[in-house]
């Protein structure tokens, strides 16, 4: 108990502008997620989802060859890809002496996947009937959006913190957002599913960051 208390006190001492910003983002994501829950399940409205599908349908008509591109992009948050990424990336990071970063990447994917399945089972929203490709499972929140942003968001954080490469970090986050967009384009998720997935990913990454600071503090110079 004393050891846990000491860790909590040490974590509180780490409060900084970074912690305040992360806390603000965490709270905003929490509010967004539960607002979407209310919109989808409490006082159902399909206006936003219908509008989003209409925009994607117009884009598909304007650019006929875009569907194949979207199918290729969406693969990079598919189950086979995420399983490989969750194993290979941590292995590679450990070999480079970044054990804490390896743990962060593994937990980002594994934790987001577990949380996503729990949320899907609880809310039990069926997928759109207008899907362009066959897709099993439930709809809310989007697994591609949630687990994809957890993976690429974690990598973006590591890239920015370890190498101070904001452009690469922004590109990784942008890639995750594009993957979420493909789910609406392909009609395999409603737009509200995707937004909830993004919010869930930010919530999980915030909890993961706080947990690592508390229970796995930096012990190697330069490792964040």
Short mmCIF file of C-alpha atoms in Angstrom, two decimals, residues 109-216:
data_model
loop_
_atom_site.label_atom_id
_atom_site.label_comp_id
_atom_site.label_asym_id
_atom_site.label_seq_id
_atom_site.Cartn_x
_atom_site.Cartn_y
_atom_site.Cartn_z
CA UNK A 109 -3.46 -2.05 -29.47
CA UNK A 110 -4.41 -4.84 -27.07
CA UNK A 111 -6.18 -2.57 -24.60
CA UNK A 112 -8.09 -0.69 -27.28
CA UNK A 113 -9.16 -3.98 -28.90
CA UNK A 114 -10.47 -5.36 -25.59
CA UNK A 115 -12.25 -2.12 -24.68
CA UNK A 116 -13.77 -1.88 -28.16
CA UNK A 117 -15.23 -5.37 -27.94
CA UNK A 118 -16.68 -4.68 -24.50
CA UNK A 119 -18.31 -1.48 -25.75
CA UNK A 120 -19.65 -3.15 -28.89
CA UNK A 121 -21.15 -5.98 -26.85
CA UNK A 122 -22.73 -3.52 -24.43
CA UNK A 123 -24.25 -1.14 -27.00
CA UNK A 124 -25.03 -3.85 -29.59
CA UNK A 125 -25.64 -1.55 -32.54
CA UNK A 126 -26.06 -3.36 -35.85
CA UNK A 127 -24.02 -2.35 -38.87
CA UNK A 128 -25.53 -0.33 -41.76
CA UNK A 129 -27.52 -2.47 -44.17
CA UNK A 130 -26.03 -0.55 -47.12
CA UNK A 131 -22.43 -1.77 -46.63
CA UNK A 132 -20.39 -2.00 -49.84
CA UNK A 133 -18.31 -4.90 -48.50
CA UNK A 134 -19.17 -7.81 -46.24
CA UNK A 135 -18.22 -7.05 -42.63
CA UNK A 136 -18.99 -9.13 -39.56
CA UNK A 137 -19.49 -7.91 -36.02
CA UNK A 138 -21.26 -4.99 -34.41
CA UNK A 139 -21.03 -1.31 -35.23
CA UNK A 140 -20.63 1.03 -32.23
CA UNK A 141 -17.91 2.13 -31.75
CA UNK A 142 -15.86 1.47 -34.88
CA UNK A 143 -12.96 -0.90 -34.20
CA UNK A 144 -10.94 0.40 -37.14
CA UNK A 145 -11.29 3.95 -35.85
CA UNK A 146 -10.64 3.14 -32.20
CA UNK A 147 -7.84 0.60 -32.46
CA UNK A 148 -6.31 2.32 -35.49
CA UNK A 149 -6.07 5.68 -33.74
CA UNK A 150 -4.76 3.95 -30.61
CA UNK A 151 -1.94 2.38 -32.63
CA UNK A 152 -1.03 5.31 -34.84
CA UNK A 153 -1.68 7.82 -32.07
CA UNK A 154 0.71 5.95 -29.79
CA UNK A 155 3.33 5.84 -32.56
CA UNK A 156 2.80 9.55 -33.21
CA UNK A 157 3.37 10.29 -29.55
CA UNK A 158 6.57 8.24 -29.49
CA UNK A 159 7.85 9.86 -32.70
CA UNK A 160 7.18 13.35 -31.38
CA UNK A 161 8.53 12.75 -27.88
CA UNK A 162 11.64 10.81 -28.85
CA UNK A 163 12.60 12.55 -32.08
CA UNK A 164 10.66 15.81 -32.06
CA UNK A 165 9.26 15.17 -35.53
CA UNK A 166 5.86 16.91 -35.48
CA UNK A 167 5.35 16.41 -39.21
CA UNK A 168 5.65 12.63 -38.92
CA UNK A 169 3.47 12.63 -35.82
CA UNK A 170 0.79 14.64 -37.63
CA UNK A 171 1.02 12.30 -40.64
CA UNK A 172 0.41 9.24 -38.43
CA UNK A 173 -2.63 10.83 -36.80
CA UNK A 174 -3.89 11.96 -40.20
CA UNK A 175 -3.51 8.41 -41.50
CA UNK A 176 -5.61 7.09 -38.60
CA UNK A 177 -8.30 9.69 -39.33
CA UNK A 178 -8.31 8.69 -43.00
CA UNK A 179 -8.81 5.06 -42.02
CA UNK A 180 -11.84 6.11 -40.00
CA UNK A 181 -13.18 7.98 -43.02
CA UNK A 182 -12.91 4.83 -45.14
CA UNK A 183 -15.34 3.07 -42.82
CA UNK A 184 -18.04 5.63 -43.57
CA UNK A 185 -17.15 5.66 -47.27
CA UNK A 186 -17.62 1.88 -47.44
CA UNK A 187 -20.86 2.09 -45.41
CA UNK A 188 -19.57 -0.49 -42.92
CA UNK A 189 -19.94 2.01 -40.08
CA UNK A 190 -22.06 5.04 -39.35
CA UNK A 191 -20.22 8.32 -38.91
CA UNK A 192 -21.24 8.34 -35.25
CA UNK A 193 -19.55 4.93 -34.84
CA UNK A 194 -16.31 6.36 -36.20
CA UNK A 195 -16.41 9.49 -34.04
CA UNK A 196 -17.10 7.36 -30.97
CA UNK A 197 -14.17 5.14 -31.95
CA UNK A 198 -11.86 8.15 -32.15
CA UNK A 199 -13.10 9.42 -28.78
CA UNK A 200 -12.62 5.98 -27.24
CA UNK A 201 -9.07 5.80 -28.59
CA UNK A 202 -8.14 9.14 -27.05
CA UNK A 203 -9.64 8.05 -23.74
CA UNK A 204 -7.66 4.81 -23.78
CA UNK A 205 -4.41 6.51 -24.78
CA UNK A 206 -4.87 9.03 -21.97
CA UNK A 207 -5.38 6.25 -19.43
CA UNK A 208 -2.43 4.33 -20.84
CA UNK A 209 -0.14 7.35 -20.67
CA UNK A 210 -1.14 8.01 -17.05
CA UNK A 211 -0.69 4.35 -16.14
CA UNK A 212 2.77 4.15 -17.66
CA UNK A 213 3.84 7.31 -15.87
CA UNK A 214 2.66 5.86 -12.57
CA UNK A 215 3.68 2.22 -12.82
CA UNK A 216 6.44 2.26 -15.46
#
